[in-house]
GROMACS .gro file of C-alpha atoms in nm:
model
  259
    1GLN     CA    1   8.690 -14.645   8.303
    2LYS     CA    2   8.399 -14.865   8.410
    3VAL     CA    3   8.158 -14.586   8.370
    4ARG     CA    4   8.288 -14.504   8.015
    5MET     CA    5   8.236 -14.865   7.926
    6LEU     CA    6   7.866 -14.848   8.029
    7GLY     CA    7   7.827 -14.535   7.802
    8GLY     CA    8   7.876 -14.271   8.053
    9LEU     CA    9   8.105 -13.951   7.999
   10VAL     CA   10   8.329 -13.759   8.225
   11THR     CA   11   8.264 -13.401   8.345
   12ASP     CA   12   8.444 -13.168   8.575
   13LYS     CA   13   8.141 -12.981   8.689
   14VAL     CA   14   7.903 -13.093   8.959
   15GLU     CA   15   7.635 -12.879   8.782
   16ASP     CA   16   7.667 -13.101   8.465
   17CYS     CA   17   7.656 -13.445   8.646
   18SER     CA   18   7.360 -13.662   8.746
   19HIS     CA   19   7.553 -13.870   9.005
   20LEU     CA   20   7.807 -13.776   9.262
   21VAL     CA   21   8.016 -14.070   9.368
   22ALA     CA   22   8.153 -14.006   9.714
   23ILE     CA   23   8.354 -14.234   9.952
   24ASP     CA   24   8.232 -14.047  10.267
   25GLY     CA   25   8.017 -13.769  10.384
   26LYS     CA   26   8.292 -13.509  10.446
   27ARG     CA   27   8.165 -13.170  10.377
   28THR     CA   28   8.312 -13.043  10.055
   29ILE     CA   29   8.199 -12.765   9.810
   30GLU     CA   30   8.134 -13.044   9.567
   31LEU     CA   31   7.910 -13.242   9.811
   32MET     CA   32   7.712 -12.914   9.904
   33LYS     CA   33   7.662 -12.832   9.537
   34ALA     CA   34   7.534 -13.178   9.470
   35LEU     CA   35   7.287 -13.156   9.758
   36ALA     CA   36   7.176 -12.810   9.659
   37LEU     CA   37   7.104 -12.933   9.306
   38GLY     CA   38   6.927 -13.267   9.416
   39LYS     CA   39   7.186 -13.485   9.244
   40ASN     CA   40   7.221 -13.867   9.314
   41VAL     CA   41   7.492 -13.895   9.581
   42VAL     CA   42   7.611 -14.250   9.577
   43LEU     CA   43   7.886 -14.483   9.704
   44PRO     CA   44   8.160 -14.620   9.480
   45SER     CA   45   7.993 -14.973   9.505
   46TRP     CA   46   7.722 -14.827   9.285
   47VAL     CA   47   7.982 -14.805   8.996
   48ASN     CA   48   8.106 -15.167   9.060
   49SER     CA   49   7.757 -15.305   9.083
   50SER     CA   50   7.652 -15.123   8.750
   51TYR     CA   51   7.963 -15.266   8.584
   52ALA     CA   52   7.890 -15.616   8.708
   53GLN     CA   53   7.530 -15.592   8.569
   54LYS     CA   54   7.649 -15.427   8.246
   55GLN     CA   55   7.403 -15.144   8.302
   56PHE     CA   56   7.363 -14.853   8.541
   57ALA     CA   57   7.211 -14.990   8.865
   58ASP     CA   58   6.927 -14.827   9.064
   59THR     CA   59   7.076 -14.580   9.311
   60PHE     CA   60   6.833 -14.664   9.607
   61ASP     CA   61   7.054 -14.923   9.772
   62PHE     CA   62   7.371 -14.732   9.708
   63PHE     CA   63   7.288 -14.377   9.832
   64LEU     CA   64   7.558 -14.229  10.044
   65ARG     CA   65   7.539 -14.308  10.417
   66ASP     CA   66   7.790 -14.174  10.664
   67ASP     CA   67   7.651 -14.202  11.016
   68GLU     CA   68   7.935 -13.999  11.167
   69ALA     CA   69   7.899 -13.705  10.917
   70GLU     CA   70   7.514 -13.713  10.929
   71LYS     CA   71   7.521 -13.705  11.299
   72MET     CA   72   7.767 -13.410  11.293
   73HIS     CA   73   7.561 -13.208  11.059
   74CYS     CA   74   7.225 -13.319  11.179
   75CYS     CA   75   7.116 -13.435  10.837
   76ASN     CA   76   7.030 -13.732  10.617
   77PHE     CA   77   7.180 -13.710  10.271
   78LYS     CA   78   6.904 -13.904  10.099
   79LEU     CA   79   6.645 -13.686  10.275
   80SER     CA   80   6.828 -13.364  10.188
   81VAL     CA   81   6.837 -13.472   9.816
   82LEU     CA   82   6.468 -13.535   9.821
   83ARG     CA   83   6.399 -13.197   9.979
   84ALA     CA   84   6.616 -13.012   9.723
   85ARG     CA   85   6.429 -13.186   9.438
   86LYS     CA   86   6.101 -13.029   9.577
   87GLY     CA   87   6.239 -12.675   9.596
   88LYS     CA   88   6.545 -12.464   9.648
   89VAL     CA   89   6.638 -12.406  10.010
   90PHE     CA   90   6.736 -12.043   9.937
   91GLU     CA   91   6.455 -11.965   9.710
   92ASP     CA   92   6.350 -11.586   9.727
   93CYS     CA   93   6.649 -11.515   9.970
   94GLU     CA   94   6.890 -11.232   9.904
   95PHE     CA   95   7.248 -11.230  10.045
   96TYR     CA   96   7.541 -10.998  10.089
   97ILE     CA   97   7.877 -11.166  10.167
   98THR     CA   98   8.171 -10.964  10.308
   99PRO     CA   99   8.524 -11.002  10.141
  100SER     CA  100   8.698 -11.193  10.422
  101VAL     CA  101   8.468 -11.497  10.442
  102GLU     CA  102   8.613 -11.842  10.406
  103PRO     CA  103   8.661 -12.064  10.209
  104SER     CA  104   8.626 -11.762   9.961
  105PRO     CA  105   8.341 -11.533   9.875
  106GLU     CA  106   8.332 -11.693   9.521
  107GLU     CA  107   8.286 -12.042   9.658
  108VAL     CA  108   8.016 -11.933   9.908
  109LYS     CA  109   7.851 -11.742   9.643
  110SER     CA  110   7.838 -12.042   9.408
  111VAL     CA  111   7.682 -12.263   9.669
  112ILE     CA  112   7.416 -12.009   9.758
  113GLU     CA  113   7.326 -11.947   9.395
  114LEU     CA  114   7.289 -12.310   9.322
  115ALA     CA  115   7.063 -12.338   9.617
  116GLY     CA  116   6.840 -12.071   9.478
  117GLY     CA  117   6.969 -11.754   9.657
  118LEU     CA  118   7.065 -11.413   9.506
  119VAL     CA  119   7.390 -11.269   9.610
  120HIS     CA  120   7.444 -10.886   9.582
  121PRO     CA  121   7.793 -10.744   9.514
  122HIS     CA  122   7.745 -10.448   9.751
  123PRO     CA  123   7.603 -10.403  10.113
  124PRO     CA  124   7.239 -10.332  10.125
  125SER     CA  125   7.121  -9.981  10.189
  126PRO     CA  126   6.907  -9.915  10.509
  127ALA     CA  127   6.609  -9.848  10.269
  128LYS     CA  128   6.654 -10.195  10.109
  129MET     CA  129   6.665 -10.360  10.450
  130ILE     CA  130   6.342 -10.185  10.540
  131GLU     CA  131   6.178 -10.279  10.221
  132CYS     CA  132   6.269 -10.653  10.272
  133ILE     CA  133   6.139 -10.635  10.644
  134GLU     CA  134   5.809 -10.479  10.527
  135TRP     CA  135   5.753 -10.735  10.262
  136ASP     CA  136   5.887 -11.024  10.466
  137LYS     CA  137   6.165 -11.097  10.216
  138PRO     CA  138   6.475 -11.266  10.375
  139TYR     CA  139   6.787 -11.066  10.332
  140ILE     CA  140   7.080 -11.256  10.488
  141LEU     CA  141   7.408 -11.089  10.582
  142ILE     CA  142   7.717 -11.331  10.580
  143ALA     CA  143   8.037 -11.203  10.741
  144THR     CA  144   8.339 -11.272  10.960
  145GLU     CA  145   8.420 -11.083  11.277
  146CYS     CA  146   8.692 -10.863  11.108
  147ASP     CA  147   8.442 -10.747  10.851
  148MET     CA  148   8.176 -10.640  11.101
  149PRO     CA  149   8.269 -10.268  11.081
  150ILE     CA  150   8.141 -10.273  10.724
  151LEU     CA  151   7.803 -10.367  10.851
  152LYS     CA  152   7.802 -10.148  11.161
  153TYR     CA  153   7.517  -9.927  11.022
  154LEU     CA  154   7.306 -10.234  10.995
  155THR     CA  155   7.390 -10.402  11.324
  156ASP     CA  156   7.329 -10.071  11.496
  157ALA     CA  157   6.979 -10.086  11.353
  158GLY     CA  158   6.921 -10.437  11.488
  159CYS     CA  159   7.004 -10.653  11.191
  160THR     CA  160   7.159 -11.004  11.250
  161VAL     CA  161   7.474 -11.117  11.088
  162TYR     CA  162   7.566 -11.476  11.030
  163ASN     CA  163   7.876 -11.672  10.951
  164THR     CA  164   7.926 -11.920  10.650
  165GLU     CA  165   7.820 -12.210  10.874
  166PHE     CA  166   7.477 -12.083  10.830
  167VAL     CA  167   7.500 -12.125  10.456
  168PHE     CA  168   7.674 -12.460  10.455
  169GLU     CA  169   7.456 -12.625  10.732
  170SER     CA  170   7.138 -12.505  10.562
  171VAL     CA  171   7.240 -12.665  10.242
  172MET     CA  172   7.350 -12.985  10.414
  173ARG     CA  173   7.013 -13.017  10.586
  174GLN     CA  174   6.812 -12.849  10.314
  175GLU     CA  175   6.631 -12.632  10.565
  176VAL     CA  176   6.695 -12.277  10.694
  177GLU     CA  177   6.751 -12.257  11.064
  178PRO     CA  178   6.881 -11.907  11.170
  179SER     CA  179   7.016 -12.030  11.501
  180ALA     CA  180   7.221 -11.820  11.732
  181VAL     CA  181   7.502 -12.072  11.693
  182PHE     CA  182   7.573 -11.915  11.349
  183THR     CA  183   7.554 -11.549  11.443
  184VAL     CA  184   7.847 -11.310  11.449
  185SER     CA  185   7.868 -11.063  11.738
  186PRO     CA  186   7.797 -10.695  11.635
  187SER     CA  187   8.062 -10.584  11.878
  188ALA     CA  188   8.333 -10.795  11.710
  189CYS     CA  189   8.629 -10.599  11.575
  190GLN     CA  190   8.494 -10.261  11.662
  191PRO     CA  191   8.741  -9.974  11.609
  192ALA     CA  192   8.935  -9.891  11.922
  193PRO     CA  193   8.849  -9.567  12.105
  194LEU     CA  194   9.067  -9.274  12.087
  195ARG     CA  195   9.259  -9.205  12.413
  196LEU     CA  196   9.438  -8.872  12.467
  197PRO     CA  197   9.722  -8.842  12.723
  198PRO     CA  198   9.654  -8.658  13.046
  199MET     CA  199   9.706  -8.276  13.048
  200GLY     CA  200  10.074  -8.185  13.106
  201GLN     CA  201  10.217  -8.481  12.934
  202SER     CA  202  10.364  -8.496  12.593
  203THR     CA  203  10.105  -8.526  12.311
  204ALA     CA  204  10.240  -8.836  12.147
  205ALA     CA  205  10.050  -9.052  11.910
  206PRO     CA  206   9.715  -9.167  12.073
  207VAL     CA  207   9.716  -9.510  12.222
  208SER     CA  208   9.473  -9.763  12.091
  209GLY     CA  209   9.318  -9.992  12.346
  210PRO     CA  210   9.085 -10.294  12.295
  211GLY     CA  211   8.738 -10.201  12.167
  212SER     CA  212   8.479 -10.178  12.431
  213ALA     CA  213   8.174 -10.408  12.371
  214SER     CA  214   7.859 -10.193  12.312
  215SER     CA  215   7.535 -10.312  12.443
  216THR     CA  216   7.356 -10.562  12.196
  217PRO     CA  217   7.004 -10.464  12.127
  218SER     CA  218   6.747 -10.723  12.046
  219ARG     CA  219   6.801 -10.792  11.677
  220ARG     CA  220   6.567 -10.911  11.401
  221THR     CA  221   6.666 -11.014  11.045
  222SER     CA  222   6.439 -10.977  10.750
  223THR     CA  223   6.349 -11.351  10.802
  224GLY     CA  224   6.173 -11.246  11.123
  225TYR     CA  225   6.412 -11.454  11.351
  226SER     CA  226   6.590 -11.313  11.654
  227ALA     CA  227   6.904 -11.456  11.794
  228THR     CA  228   7.165 -11.394  12.070
  229PRO     CA  229   7.519 -11.398  11.932
  230PRO     CA  230   7.784 -11.662  12.044
  231PRO     CA  231   8.136 -11.569  12.114
  232GLY     CA  232   8.236 -11.630  11.752
  233PRO     CA  233   8.195 -11.831  11.435
  234VAL     CA  234   8.210 -12.210  11.429
  235PRO     CA  235   8.531 -12.333  11.268
  236LEU     CA  236   8.483 -12.422  10.903
  237THR     CA  237   8.573 -12.771  10.781
  238PRO     CA  238   8.850 -12.751  10.516
  239THR     CA  239   8.698 -12.807  10.167
  240GLN     CA  240   8.839 -13.008   9.888
  241GLY     CA  241   8.908 -12.890   9.539
  242GLY     CA  242   8.810 -13.057   9.226
  243GLY     CA  243   9.156 -13.154   9.113
  244GLY     CA  244   9.148 -13.504   9.261
  245GLN     CA  245   8.795 -13.592   9.153
  246ALA     CA  246   8.630 -13.724   8.843
  247GLU     CA  247   8.277 -13.687   8.704
  248PHE     CA  248   8.087 -13.874   8.445
  249ALA     CA  249   7.818 -13.729   8.229
  250SER     CA  250   7.612 -13.802   7.922
  251PRO     CA  251   7.308 -13.639   7.781
  252LEU     CA  252   7.111 -13.974   7.770
  253THR     CA  253   7.283 -14.179   8.044
  254PRO     CA  254   7.358 -14.119   8.408
  255ARG     CA  255   7.617 -13.861   8.463
  256ILE     CA  256   7.853 -13.934   8.762
  257LYS     CA  257   8.111 -13.742   8.958
  258ALA     CA  258   8.349 -13.944   9.154
  259ASN     CA  259   8.494 -13.817   9.484
   0.00000   0.00000   0.00000
């Protein structure tokens, strides 16, 4: 209501706002979209101060600060916004996302695309990966452990696979760091070997045992980085939907999204 009285309008899309009003630095899809687009991310006190002044206040003194969240994600929100305004963090990067990623392939895709990346609907062919390596064009594979068999032909060739934390932390920091912390083991969720019963016993259905971990070759992605896989992906912080949030937008005045 206060923003409307100052001439602002309400919008439901982060893409259409100029300001994201957030009470804290909890990592949500909305916050990551705002950072990827270089939006002003401000505290609620900015709205109150603007209302008291009867005009929209400068955002410098009201920019979002959350020491705990910034320490957790190794970022500075103001610095991340300034970096995003200079260039897209995933510019010239191509991606493939497997079906089982969380929060959902569609949400991960939207964050990547707003950050300048190109997401392909199908896995890359070996020829495509060779082309990207030869031309030093980043092609980044995002998957979960249970989707790894889909990419076995690529991991067997030495390609590195990352989890969604790689995407989200890159956007939060506005820098790409293909750390081993974000990799998915190529031996994850391998099909179990076929075991036949000893001769002389009944030929019942074969017994499936746990998959044997294959040796992991030295891997290299199209970005030129190598990494050693950790035991598994880093747990993902639950995201918030847009149902309980409000945004404000106007063609000529600041556009605000309230968290």
